[in-house]
Amino acid sequence: MDKYDVIVIGGSVAGLRAAEQLANRGLNVLCLDKKQEIGVPKQCGEGISLGHLQKLGIKPDRRWASQKINGAILYAPNGSAVEIDFGKTMGFVLERKAFEKHLAKKAAKAGATVKVKSNVTEVKRTEGGVIVSVCDLFANTYFAKAIFACDGPQSVIANKMGLPISIKPEDLDSGIQYEMAGIEFEKEKFIHLWFGNDIAPRGYVWLFPKGKQHANVGIGIGAHIRGSAKEYLDKWIEVRPEIKKGSIIEVNSGVIPVGGLLKKMTADNLIVIGDAAHQVNPIHGGGMGIAMEAADIATSVFEKAFQKNDFSDATFDEYNRIWWERCGNKLMRLVQIRKMMESLNDNDFNTIAEAFTGEEILTIQSGDFAKIRAIILKKLISKPALLKVMLKYLSA
Ligand SMILES: Cc1cc2nc3c(=O)[nH]c(=O)nc-3n(C[C@H](O)[C@H](O)[C@H](O)COP(=O)(O)OP(=O)(O)OC[C@H]3O[C@@H](n4cnc5c(N)ncnc54)[C@H](O)[C@@H]3O)c2cc1C
């Protein structure tokens, strides 16, 4: 049986970043993914902020950062638009398959072994570590001192290791996306988002440009909502000839955790990262940057554990603590804002779009309650119609 210091289960953004960081620390790492090709299929709108890439020390590269993004345009149900223009690059729409391959190459160059077509079917704690059984060409079994569960939103690995993880349907969004070519839209340096209960209940429709006449057109809606995400997306496209005339060149779908943050993401010999730990922005559903940031925290905690030769839950608990301090508390405030937004109807969205500027909406979604209160109080004086919306928002 091959032995490793650590086995990472899941070779997507969380797992590949973790594998690279662990290998950089001189550890003997195996990263396993059940897919037959890294990055394929993608399940992603492919949007990422420049801030996240900078924090991670990843330099944007034309080979995977296909479209620069300078801002966003938000559309209310009545069509009124709020533009947030930073006047400079604030993010990218990626070619995610190429991005994941880039991460895989970095992991391999750092010394990690990355294996595709390796479905982990069983994990079992044993003396001094974990035995990992894999369904691959040779039905291999491996041993590691600990494992990282980076196996995505439908994670089973943590549960198999005795760390119960579940999520309520109302904390999940279901998403579907068409990559489309030959469509017409304006402002290809802006992401476009449409809101409204008839358009996308508890979510939004997005158009993330990938170049001229080429974009990801997708939707996320509450998974508990009656009707499928596809029905809502098709209905939205049907009345937009400029989109309908295009060709669908790829279809992606998947679930997105937008709540259910875990206080505890560790157990003896186990650390859970990324969607498997529900580490996603609950307002816009973005998880790539957050997953990689968590991987960095987890790998530095793991290094210390390795030096002590102590892979206990108590030692790994530092990951829970640091992650909550740096990311979790902010995401928790965003969960509250998401829940408040659920009580808004289409008229409320229209009122908000007419009352707030792009910069103000940006502050509201930052989760900074002191700043939100200040903006709202100022607005209530000039726009009394907002009071009704705010009372509903606050009583939710
Ligand atoms: C429709 C949609 C649009 C999205 N758009 C965006 C966006 O624009 N920007 C953004 O930042 N985020 C977006 N997200 C969220 C983002 O894709 C996730 O947050 C991110 O992929 C999480 O990365 P991860 O590595 O934790 O998990 P995943 O990317 O889900 O990867 C898990 C990996 O584990 C592997 N795996 C699972 N089980 C096993 C097993 N038993 N054995 C071996 N391998 C296994 C899988 O094959 C997979 O490669 C979107 C999600 C969806 C569904």
XYZ file of N, CA and C in Angstrom, residues 10 13 31 75 89 146 198 271 300 340 355:
33
model
N -10.617 15.105 -3.917
C -11.232 16.163 -4.715
C -10.157 17.039 -5.328
N -10.823 23.385 -7.247
C -10.073 24.537 -6.734
C -9.575 24.348 -5.296
N -3.372 13.710 -4.444
C -4.672 14.370 -4.657
C -5.469 13.528 -5.651
N -30.215 44.543 -12.712
C -31.485 44.914 -13.314
C -32.625 44.524 -12.390
N -10.029 47.120 -13.748
C -10.305 45.687 -13.619
C -10.513 45.304 -12.154
N -3.471 11.797 7.476
C -4.747 12.527 7.548
C -5.262 12.749 6.139
N -40.282 36.565 -10.168
C -40.734 35.793 -11.333
C -39.554 35.358 -12.194
N -9.706 17.187 7.700
C -10.004 18.617 7.531
C -10.903 18.759 6.294
N -1.658 25.618 6.440
C -0.674 26.116 7.419
C -0.928 25.479 8.792
N -32.970 38.144 4.765
C -33.819 39.343 4.753
C -34.283 39.640 3.329
N -33.800 53.729 -5.686
C -33.341 54.547 -4.555
C -31.820 54.557 -4.375
